[in-house]
Short mmCIF file of N, CA and C in Angstrom, two decimals:
data_model
loop_
_atom_site.label_atom_id
_atom_site.label_comp_id
_atom_site.label_asym_id
_atom_site.label_seq_id
_atom_site.Cartn_x
_atom_site.Cartn_y
_atom_site.Cartn_z
N MET V 240 -5.02 16.91 -6.08
CA MET V 240 -5.92 15.97 -5.53
C MET V 240 -5.71 15.70 -3.99
N PHE V 241 -4.19 15.29 -4.16
CA PHE V 241 -3.81 14.71 -3.01
C PHE V 241 -2.24 15.23 -2.48
N GLU V 242 -2.11 15.00 -1.43
CA GLU V 242 -0.68 15.42 -1.03
C GLU V 242 -0.10 14.56 -0.18
N PHE V 243 1.16 14.31 0.27
CA PHE V 243 1.49 13.37 1.10
C PHE V 243 2.89 13.99 1.23
N ASP V 244 3.85 13.28 2.29
CA ASP V 244 4.94 14.07 3.10
C ASP V 244 6.06 12.60 2.77
N HIS V 245 7.48 13.01 2.48
CA HIS V 245 8.05 11.90 2.20
C HIS V 245 9.68 12.60 2.40
N PRO V 246 10.71 11.68 2.59
CA PRO V 246 11.61 12.00 2.53
C PRO V 246 12.56 12.97 1.33
N SER V 247 12.97 13.72 2.16
CA SER V 247 13.56 15.03 1.34
C SER V 247 14.58 14.36 0.25
N ASP V 248 15.18 12.80 0.25
CA ASP V 248 15.70 12.74 -0.95
C ASP V 248 15.25 11.59 -1.56
N TRP V 249 13.57 11.51 -1.51
CA TRP V 249 12.88 10.65 -2.59
C TRP V 249 12.29 11.71 -3.24
N SER V 250 11.88 11.17 -4.78
CA SER V 250 11.45 12.05 -5.76
C SER V 250 9.63 11.37 -5.99
N VAL V 251 9.25 12.33 -6.70
CA VAL V 251 7.76 11.90 -6.85
C VAL V 251 7.99 12.42 -8.79
N ILE V 252 7.33 11.57 -8.95
CA ILE V 252 7.83 12.05 -10.71
C ILE V 252 6.28 11.09 -11.03
N PRO V 253 5.73 12.00 -12.57
CA PRO V 253 4.57 11.33 -13.06
C PRO V 253 4.96 9.68 -13.71
N ALA V 254 4.22 8.68 -13.70
CA ALA V 254 4.60 7.18 -14.41
C ALA V 254 3.57 7.46 -15.08
N PRO V 255 3.77 6.24 -16.11
CA PRO V 255 2.59 6.09 -17.16
C PRO V 255 1.38 5.12 -16.33
N THR V 256 0.09 5.59 -16.85
CA THR V 256 -0.99 5.11 -16.04
C THR V 256 -1.17 4.05 -17.01
N SER V 257 -1.86 2.95 -16.15
CA SER V 257 -1.91 1.76 -16.97
C SER V 257 -3.72 1.21 -16.30
N GLY V 258 -4.18 0.74 -17.16
CA GLY V 258 -5.69 -0.01 -17.02
C GLY V 258 -6.47 1.77 -17.10
N GLU V 259 -7.25 1.43 -16.79
CA GLU V 259 -8.37 2.89 -16.46
C GLU V 259 -7.80 3.94 -15.81
N ALA V 260 -6.63 4.08 -15.05
CA ALA V 260 -6.26 5.04 -14.00
C ALA V 260 -6.26 6.35 -15.25
N THR V 261 -6.22 7.50 -14.70
CA THR V 261 -6.75 8.62 -15.32
C THR V 261 -5.09 9.26 -14.87
N TRP V 262 -4.51 9.18 -13.90
CA TRP V 262 -3.02 9.36 -13.55
C TRP V 262 -2.55 8.66 -12.65
N SER V 263 -1.21 8.98 -12.57
CA SER V 263 -0.35 7.77 -11.62
C SER V 263 0.96 8.67 -11.27
N LEU V 264 1.47 8.51 -9.78
CA LEU V 264 2.62 9.01 -9.77
C LEU V 264 3.53 7.89 -9.02
N THR V 265 4.92 7.88 -9.00
CA THR V 265 5.63 7.05 -8.31
C THR V 265 6.74 7.90 -7.98
N VAL V 266 6.79 7.26 -6.46
CA VAL V 266 7.75 7.52 -5.32
C VAL V 266 8.89 6.92 -5.44
N GLN V 267 9.76 7.22 -6.04
CA GLN V 267 11.44 6.55 -5.98
C GLN V 267 12.72 7.35 -4.56
N ASP V 268 13.30 6.45 -4.16
CA ASP V 268 14.26 6.74 -3.26
C ASP V 268 15.55 7.37 -3.95
N ALA V 269 16.49 7.61 -3.45
CA ALA V 269 17.68 8.27 -3.81
C ALA V 269 18.60 7.54 -5.10
N HIS V 270 18.00 6.13 -4.61
CA HIS V 270 18.84 5.05 -5.37
C HIS V 270 17.70 5.12 -6.88
N GLY V 271 16.75 5.78 -7.06
CA GLY V 271 15.74 5.47 -7.91
C GLY V 271 14.97 3.78 -7.87
N ARG V 272 14.82 3.13 -6.54
CA ARG V 272 14.17 2.37 -6.33
C ARG V 272 12.36 2.78 -6.01
N ILE V 273 11.88 2.18 -6.89
CA ILE V 273 10.29 2.51 -6.64
C ILE V 273 9.78 2.15 -4.98
N MET V 274 9.43 3.29 -4.31
CA MET V 274 8.94 2.79 -2.87
C MET V 274 7.65 3.05 -3.06
N ALA V 275 6.51 3.40 -3.70
CA ALA V 275 5.19 3.73 -3.88
C ALA V 275 4.98 4.02 -5.19
N ASN V 276 3.52 3.54 -5.11
CA ASN V 276 2.60 4.18 -6.47
C ASN V 276 1.19 4.58 -6.31
N LEU V 277 1.33 5.92 -6.75
CA LEU V 277 -0.16 6.63 -6.39
C LEU V 277 -0.87 6.74 -7.52
N ALA V 278 -2.25 6.00 -7.64
CA ALA V 278 -2.89 6.45 -9.31
C ALA V 278 -4.10 6.59 -8.68
N ALA V 279 -4.99 7.38 -9.52
CA ALA V 279 -6.21 7.44 -9.58
C ALA V 279 -7.20 7.47 -10.87
N GLY V 280 -8.48 7.71 -10.67
CA GLY V 280 -9.40 7.54 -11.60
C GLY V 280 -9.93 6.43 -12.40
N PHE V 281 -9.81 5.18 -11.76
CA PHE V 281 -9.72 4.15 -12.22
C PHE V 281 -11.65 4.07 -11.16
N PRO V 282 -12.28 2.99 -12.14
CA PRO V 282 -13.49 2.48 -11.24
C PRO V 282 -13.03 1.87 -9.62
N ALA V 283 -14.04 2.43 -8.87
CA ALA V 283 -13.85 1.86 -7.57
C ALA V 283 -14.23 0.60 -7.11
N ALA V 284 -13.07 -0.10 -6.58
CA ALA V 284 -13.49 -1.42 -6.26
C ALA V 284 -14.07 -1.69 -5.11
N ASN V 285 -15.21 -2.70 -5.00
CA ASN V 285 -15.70 -2.57 -3.62
C ASN V 285 -15.89 -4.42 -3.38
N ASP V 286 -15.44 -4.60 -1.78
CA ASP V 286 -16.24 -6.04 -1.82
C ASP V 286 -15.58 -6.99 -2.44
N SER V 287 -13.98 -6.76 -3.33
CA SER V 287 -13.79 -7.65 -4.28
C SER V 287 -12.82 -8.88 -3.77
N VAL V 288 -12.75 -9.96 -4.11
CA VAL V 288 -11.93 -11.16 -3.41
C VAL V 288 -10.90 -11.31 -4.44
N VAL V 289 -9.42 -11.92 -3.47
CA VAL V 289 -8.47 -11.91 -4.63
C VAL V 289 -8.40 -13.40 -4.26
N VAL V 290 -8.42 -14.08 -4.81
CA VAL V 290 -8.18 -15.60 -5.04
C VAL V 290 -6.75 -15.99 -5.20
N GLY V 291 -5.75 -17.17 -4.26
CA GLY V 291 -4.78 -17.14 -4.72
C GLY V 291 -4.06 -18.53 -3.83
N PRO V 292 -2.84 -19.18 -4.07
CA PRO V 292 -2.27 -19.99 -3.68
C PRO V 292 -2.32 -20.06 -2.07
N ILE V 293 -2.28 -18.84 -1.69
CA ILE V 293 -1.68 -18.63 -0.04
C ILE V 293 -2.98 -17.76 0.56
N LYS V 294 -3.27 -17.90 1.64
CA LYS V 294 -4.30 -17.14 2.44
C LYS V 294 -3.28 -16.07 2.82
N PRO V 295 -4.18 -14.66 2.40
CA PRO V 295 -3.06 -13.38 3.38
C PRO V 295 -2.95 -13.27 4.21
N VAL V 296 -1.54 -13.25 5.12
CA VAL V 296 -1.50 -12.83 6.42
C VAL V 296 -1.13 -11.65 6.66
N PRO V 297 -1.86 -11.21 7.31
CA PRO V 297 -2.26 -9.30 7.88
C PRO V 297 -0.69 -9.15 8.77
N LEU V 298 -0.19 -8.60 8.63
CA LEU V 298 0.96 -7.90 9.50
C LEU V 298 0.96 -6.55 10.07
N GLU V 299 0.13 -5.63 9.60
CA GLU V 299 -0.13 -4.51 10.65
C GLU V 299 -1.57 -3.65 9.96
N TYR V 300 -1.90 -3.16 10.51
CA TYR V 300 -3.26 -2.56 10.21
C TYR V 300 -3.14 -0.82 11.24
N VAL V 301 -3.32 0.04 10.59
CA VAL V 301 -3.62 1.33 11.42
C VAL V 301 -4.24 2.26 10.69
N LYS V 302 -5.40 2.50 11.23
CA LYS V 302 -6.46 3.69 10.95
C LYS V 302 -5.51 5.06 10.49
N ILE V 303 -6.34 5.34 9.28
CA ILE V 303 -5.67 7.24 9.18
C ILE V 303 -6.48 8.18 9.77
N PRO V 304 -6.25 8.89 10.37
CA PRO V 304 -6.80 9.90 10.86
C PRO V 304 -8.33 10.51 10.47
N GLU V 305 -9.00 10.30 11.34
CA GLU V 305 -10.39 10.69 10.60
C GLU V 305 -10.04 12.18 9.97
N GLY V 306 -10.66 12.17 8.89
CA GLY V 306 -10.90 13.62 8.27
C GLY V 306 -9.97 14.09 7.34
N GLN V 307 -8.93 12.96 7.58
CA GLN V 307 -7.63 13.21 6.27
C GLN V 307 -8.29 12.86 4.99
N LEU V 308 -8.75 11.58 4.87
CA LEU V 308 -9.25 10.98 3.77
C LEU V 308 -10.76 10.79 3.85
N ALA V 309 -11.73 11.80 3.11
CA ALA V 309 -13.11 11.00 3.47
C ALA V 309 -13.55 9.95 3.17
N THR V 310 -14.26 9.19 4.42
CA THR V 310 -14.72 7.52 3.69
C THR V 310 -15.98 8.22 2.98
N THR V 311 -16.26 7.41 1.98
CA THR V 311 -17.09 7.46 1.20
C THR V 311 -18.58 6.58 1.18
N TYR V 312 -18.63 5.57 2.21
CA TYR V 312 -19.52 4.69 2.18
C TYR V 312 -19.69 4.66 3.79
N GLU V 313 -21.08 4.74 4.44
CA GLU V 313 -20.80 4.81 5.81
C GLU V 313 -20.58 3.18 6.59
N SER V 314 -19.99 3.33 7.74
CA SER V 314 -19.50 2.53 8.16
C SER V 314 -17.91 1.58 7.56
N THR V 315 -17.39 2.53 7.51
CA THR V 315 -16.01 2.01 6.82
C THR V 315 -15.10 3.20 7.40
N VAL V 316 -13.89 2.80 7.15
CA VAL V 316 -12.88 3.58 7.70
C VAL V 316 -11.36 3.54 6.60
N ILE V 317 -10.77 4.01 6.65
CA ILE V 317 -9.57 4.22 5.72
C ILE V 317 -7.97 3.76 6.49
N ALA V 318 -7.43 2.79 5.90
CA ALA V 318 -6.54 2.34 6.95
C ALA V 318 -4.94 2.31 5.99
N PHE V 319 -3.73 2.10 6.98
CA PHE V 319 -2.95 1.48 6.21
C PHE V 319 -2.99 0.13 6.38
N HIS V 320 -2.63 -0.82 5.52
CA HIS V 320 -2.41 -2.20 5.55
C HIS V 320 -1.49 -2.95 5.17
N TYR V 321 -0.84 -3.71 5.44
CA TYR V 321 0.32 -4.69 5.32
C TYR V 321 0.33 -5.77 5.45
N GLU V 322 0.35 -6.82 4.58
CA GLU V 322 0.15 -8.05 4.35
C GLU V 322 0.51 -9.05 3.42
N THR V 323 1.20 -10.06 3.54
CA THR V 323 1.88 -10.88 2.37
C THR V 323 0.36 -11.20 1.76
N ARG V 324 0.72 -11.65 0.52
CA ARG V 324 -0.29 -12.05 -0.49
C ARG V 324 -0.04 -12.24 -1.53
N PHE V 325 -0.93 -12.88 -2.53
CA PHE V 325 -0.77 -13.32 -4.02
C PHE V 325 -1.11 -12.03 -4.89
N ASN V 326 -0.45 -12.27 -5.76
CA ASN V 326 -0.60 -10.82 -6.80
C ASN V 326 -0.75 -12.13 -7.86
N PRO V 327 -1.92 -11.70 -8.64
CA PRO V 327 -2.53 -12.47 -9.50
C PRO V 327 -1.93 -11.70 -10.80
N VAL V 328 -1.84 -10.60 -10.89
CA VAL V 328 -1.22 -9.85 -12.10
C VAL V 328 0.20 -10.44 -12.40
N ILE V 329 1.19 -10.53 -11.54
CA ILE V 329 2.27 -11.13 -11.74
C ILE V 329 2.33 -12.79 -11.39
N ASP V 330 1.28 -13.05 -10.83
CA ASP V 330 1.38 -14.52 -10.61
C ASP V 330 2.61 -14.81 -9.51
N GLU V 331 2.62 -13.86 -8.20
CA GLU V 331 3.80 -14.05 -7.70
C GLU V 331 3.07 -13.66 -6.08
N VAL V 332 3.66 -14.56 -5.20
CA VAL V 332 3.44 -14.08 -3.39
C VAL V 332 4.74 -13.33 -3.08
N GLY V 333 4.05 -12.10 -2.62
CA GLY V 333 4.98 -10.83 -1.88
C GLY V 333 4.25 -10.42 -0.75
N ALA V 334 4.45 -9.19 -0.68
CA ALA V 334 3.73 -8.51 0.65
C ALA V 334 3.64 -6.96 -0.04
N GLU V 335 2.56 -6.52 0.25
CA GLU V 335 1.64 -5.35 0.00
C GLU V 335 1.50 -4.49 0.83
N MET V 336 2.05 -3.11 0.88
CA MET V 336 1.53 -1.86 1.72
C MET V 336 0.62 -1.27 0.80
N SER V 337 -0.38 -1.00 1.63
CA SER V 337 -1.69 0.11 1.06
C SER V 337 -2.54 0.57 1.97
N ILE V 338 -2.82 1.82 1.30
CA ILE V 338 -4.08 2.52 2.00
C ILE V 338 -5.31 1.86 1.47
N ASN V 339 -6.33 1.75 2.39
CA ASN V 339 -7.60 0.86 1.71
C ASN V 339 -8.57 0.86 2.51
N THR V 340 -10.01 0.96 1.82
CA THR V 340 -10.85 0.84 2.87
C THR V 340 -11.35 -0.34 3.48
N PHE V 341 -11.62 -0.17 4.71
CA PHE V 341 -12.32 -1.33 5.31
C PHE V 341 -13.98 -0.92 6.17
N LYS V 342 -14.65 -2.07 6.41
CA LYS V 342 -15.58 -2.24 7.18
C LYS V 342 -15.35 -1.40 8.46
N THR V 343 -15.89 -0.96 9.19
CA THR V 343 -15.50 -0.74 10.67
C THR V 343 -15.37 -1.76 11.85
N ASP V 344 -16.51 -2.59 11.30
CA ASP V 344 -16.39 -3.94 12.35
C ASP V 344 -15.45 -4.80 11.77
N PHE V 345 -14.93 -4.65 10.85
CA PHE V 345 -13.96 -5.91 10.20
C PHE V 345 -12.89 -5.28 9.62
N PRO V 346 -11.55 -5.67 10.66
CA PRO V 346 -9.98 -4.66 10.51
C PRO V 346 -9.95 -5.19 9.32
N ILE V 347 -9.94 -6.43 8.87
CA ILE V 347 -9.35 -6.58 7.68
C ILE V 347 -10.15 -7.24 6.97
N SER V 348 -10.58 -6.16 5.65
CA SER V 348 -11.26 -6.77 4.47
C SER V 348 -11.14 -7.58 3.53
N SER V 349 -12.10 -7.67 2.85
CA SER V 349 -11.64 -8.35 1.38
C SER V 349 -11.80 -7.33 -0.20
N SER V 350 -11.72 -6.09 0.48
CA SER V 350 -11.67 -5.17 -0.88
C SER V 350 -10.49 -5.18 -1.51
N LEU V 351 -10.25 -4.85 -2.68
CA LEU V 351 -9.01 -4.52 -3.28
C LEU V 351 -8.00 -3.40 -2.65
N PRO V 352 -6.67 -3.21 -2.56
CA PRO V 352 -6.14 -2.12 -2.21
C PRO V 352 -6.55 -1.08 -2.78
N GLY V 353 -6.98 0.19 -2.13
CA GLY V 353 -7.32 1.20 -2.44
C GLY V 353 -8.53 1.89 -1.81
N PHE V 354 -8.76 3.12 -2.11
CA PHE V 354 -9.92 3.69 -1.42
C PHE V 354 -11.05 4.61 -2.61
N HIS V 355 -12.36 5.15 -2.03
CA HIS V 355 -12.99 5.78 -2.98
C HIS V 355 -12.83 7.19 -3.09
N ILE V 356 -12.57 7.91 -4.37
CA ILE V 356 -12.50 9.40 -4.11
C ILE V 356 -14.08 9.84 -4.15
N ASP V 357 -15.26 9.05 -4.69
CA ASP V 357 -16.29 9.22 -4.42
C ASP V 357 -16.71 8.09 -4.55
N GLN V 358 -18.55 7.60 -4.79
CA GLN V 358 -18.98 6.62 -5.33
C GLN V 358 -18.77 5.75 -6.22
N THR V 359 -18.12 5.95 -7.27
CA THR V 359 -18.09 5.58 -8.67
C THR V 359 -16.33 5.58 -8.89
N ILE V 360 -15.16 6.61 -8.31
CA ILE V 360 -13.91 6.52 -8.73
C ILE V 360 -13.24 6.09 -7.62
N GLY V 361 -12.10 5.49 -7.98
CA GLY V 361 -11.39 4.64 -6.96
C GLY V 361 -9.69 5.59 -7.43
N ALA V 362 -9.06 5.43 -5.99
CA ALA V 362 -7.76 5.79 -5.99
C ALA V 362 -6.66 4.38 -5.20
N ALA V 363 -5.67 4.38 -5.74
CA ALA V 363 -4.98 3.44 -5.12
C ALA V 363 -3.01 3.97 -4.34
N PHE V 364 -2.92 3.79 -2.97
CA PHE V 364 -1.54 4.17 -2.67
C PHE V 364 -0.82 2.92 -2.44
N THR V 365 -0.02 2.45 -2.94
CA THR V 365 0.40 1.29 -2.97
C THR V 365 2.30 0.64 -2.47
N ARG V 366 2.85 -0.22 -2.33
CA ARG V 366 4.13 -0.50 -2.52
C ARG V 366 3.92 -2.30 -2.44
N TRP V 367 4.14 -2.74 -3.45
CA TRP V 367 4.23 -4.38 -3.69
C TRP V 367 5.80 -4.68 -3.47
N ILE V 368 6.02 -5.48 -2.58
CA ILE V 368 7.41 -6.08 -2.30
C ILE V 368 7.45 -7.28 -2.38
N GLU V 369 8.44 -7.59 -4.04
CA GLU V 369 8.70 -9.32 -4.23
C GLU V 369 9.67 -9.82 -3.53
N ALA V 370 9.70 -10.88 -3.20
CA ALA V 370 10.57 -11.89 -2.57
C ALA V 370 11.96 -11.57 -2.99
N SER V 371 12.16 -11.02 -4.27
CA SER V 371 13.46 -11.13 -4.79
C SER V 371 13.94 -9.70 -4.81
N GLU V 372 13.28 -8.66 -4.29
CA GLU V 372 13.67 -7.39 -4.18
C GLU V 372 14.63 -7.13 -3.50
N GLU V 373 15.89 -6.20 -3.54
CA GLU V 373 16.86 -6.12 -2.37
C GLU V 373 16.46 -5.31 -1.89
N LEU V 374 15.95 -6.07 -0.36
CA LEU V 374 15.63 -5.05 0.85
C LEU V 374 16.93 -4.75 1.61
N PRO V 375 17.09 -3.85 1.95
CA PRO V 375 18.01 -3.31 3.07
C PRO V 375 17.85 -4.00 4.15
N ASP V 376 18.88 -3.83 4.78
CA ASP V 376 18.90 -4.06 6.41
C ASP V 376 17.96 -5.16 6.55
N ILE V 377 18.34 -6.47 6.23
CA ILE V 377 17.61 -7.54 6.18
C ILE V 377 18.68 -8.52 6.08
N ASP V 378 18.55 -9.90 6.82
CA ASP V 378 19.72 -10.95 7.29
C ASP V 378 19.42 -11.66 5.87
N GLN V 379 20.98 -12.04 5.39
CA GLN V 379 20.79 -12.75 3.97
C GLN V 379 19.95 -14.12 4.31
N ASN V 380 20.14 -14.73 5.27
CA ASN V 380 19.39 -16.02 5.58
C ASN V 380 17.97 -16.00 5.59
N LEU V 381 17.21 -14.75 5.93
CA LEU V 381 15.52 -14.34 5.66
C LEU V 381 15.25 -14.10 4.16
N LYS V 382 16.57 -13.51 3.22
CA LYS V 382 15.83 -13.51 2.33
C LYS V 382 15.85 -14.64 1.22
N ASP V 383 16.90 -15.58 1.83
CA ASP V 383 16.91 -16.88 0.90
C ASP V 383 15.75 -17.52 1.50
N ALA V 384 15.24 -17.38 2.35
CA ALA V 384 14.04 -18.53 2.90
C ALA V 384 13.00 -17.87 2.52
N GLY V 385 12.94 -16.31 2.38
CA GLY V 385 11.27 -15.98 2.10
C GLY V 385 10.51 -16.29 2.87
N GLY V 386 9.37 -16.00 2.68
CA GLY V 386 8.15 -16.36 3.32
C GLY V 386 7.51 -15.33 4.44
N THR V 387 6.70 -15.22 5.27
CA THR V 387 6.14 -14.52 6.09
C THR V 387 7.22 -13.87 6.68
N SER V 388 8.35 -14.66 7.27
CA SER V 388 9.57 -14.17 8.27
C SER V 388 10.16 -13.20 7.44
N LEU V 389 10.33 -12.91 6.45
CA LEU V 389 10.98 -11.88 5.46
C LEU V 389 10.35 -10.61 5.65
N TYR V 390 9.22 -10.70 5.47
CA TYR V 390 8.34 -9.36 5.49
C TYR V 390 8.17 -9.03 6.86
N GLU V 391 8.30 -9.72 8.09
CA GLU V 391 7.99 -9.44 8.97
C GLU V 391 9.60 -8.74 9.65
N ALA V 392 10.45 -9.17 8.87
CA ALA V 392 11.68 -8.53 9.08
C ALA V 392 11.84 -7.34 8.45
N TYR V 393 11.29 -7.10 7.28
CA TYR V 393 11.27 -5.91 6.71
C TYR V 393 10.41 -4.67 7.57
N GLN V 394 9.49 -4.76 8.42
CA GLN V 394 8.58 -4.29 9.13
C GLN V 394 9.45 -3.65 9.96
N ARG V 395 10.68 -3.93 10.53
CA ARG V 395 11.82 -3.34 11.30
C ARG V 395 12.91 -2.56 10.92
N THR V 396 12.77 -2.05 9.65
CA THR V 396 13.58 -1.45 8.65
C THR V 396 13.48 0.14 8.78
N ALA V 397 14.18 0.80 8.89
CA ALA V 397 13.84 2.52 8.74
C ALA V 397 13.24 2.64 7.24
N GLU V 398 13.58 1.77 6.20
CA GLU V 398 12.63 2.32 4.93
C GLU V 398 11.53 1.60 5.10
N TYR V 399 11.02 0.49 5.59
CA TYR V 399 9.51 -0.05 6.05
C TYR V 399 8.81 1.40 6.71
N GLN V 400 9.47 1.61 7.45
CA GLN V 400 8.60 3.34 8.62
C GLN V 400 8.69 4.13 7.74
N ALA V 401 9.27 4.62 6.50
CA ALA V 401 9.71 5.73 5.68
C ALA V 401 8.15 5.54 4.88
N VAL V 402 8.30 4.62 4.41
CA VAL V 402 7.41 4.06 3.65
C VAL V 402 5.95 4.22 4.12
N LYS V 403 5.98 3.58 5.52
CA LYS V 403 4.42 3.75 6.19
C LYS V 403 4.19 4.84 6.68
N GLN V 404 5.11 6.09 7.33
CA GLN V 404 4.72 7.24 7.74
C GLN V 404 4.60 8.12 6.03
N MET V 405 4.93 7.95 4.87
CA MET V 405 4.86 8.59 3.76
C MET V 405 3.23 8.72 3.43
N MET V 406 2.88 7.23 3.56
CA MET V 406 1.53 6.66 3.17
C MET V 406 0.31 7.27 3.98
N ILE V 407 0.48 6.52 5.30
CA ILE V 407 -0.09 7.54 6.52
C ILE V 407 -0.55 9.01 6.30
N SER V 408 0.45 9.66 6.04
CA SER V 408 0.50 11.06 5.67
C SER V 408 -0.84 11.52 4.36
N LEU V 409 -1.09 10.48 3.56
CA LEU V 409 -1.50 10.99 2.60
C LEU V 409 -3.06 11.55 2.85
N ARG V 410 -3.24 12.88 2.41
CA ARG V 410 -4.45 13.72 2.43
C ARG V 410 -4.68 14.39 1.41
N ARG V 411 -6.09 14.50 1.31
CA ARG V 411 -6.54 15.24 0.34
C ARG V 411 -7.05 16.76 0.19
N LEU V 412 -6.59 17.40 -0.86
CA LEU V 412 -6.34 18.72 -0.70
C LEU V 412 -7.72 19.16 -0.86
N GLU V 413 -8.31 20.53 0.00
CA GLU V 413 -9.32 21.09 0.18
C GLU V 413 -9.64 21.79 -1.01
#
């Protein structure tokens, strides 16, 4: 259904499905660290609000080239998005990289991470980053302090750029 480019020393493996997803893949680096998850086949979410103890801080927004992933709804675009946020599933503040659907005139939406395959089926390509995760090339003081500065520093790493490029390359097979 989809394909994407990734570094040659990374692996794509089937992952156990959770919730209502019908299939799921995990992308791991050469050391077995999870770089991203791609899941599809769950009900499409639309304009859902995630409430938490912090307001999300947007760090990057890049539109996916038109036609690479078809938008299902008028006046929407699909984009790569990186932000700090509260994850209610694990009750933790961290950062998330995702492919998401946004309203054309509203660069940061309240939608849950993901995009629509059709009017009822959704998919998600995400990377959750915990404050405790061992991130390469990050100053120890930033790791200890956590917060937005940590996730901004992660943006400047080769690993972040590789994950971002992988996610942005996502395209639907014809």
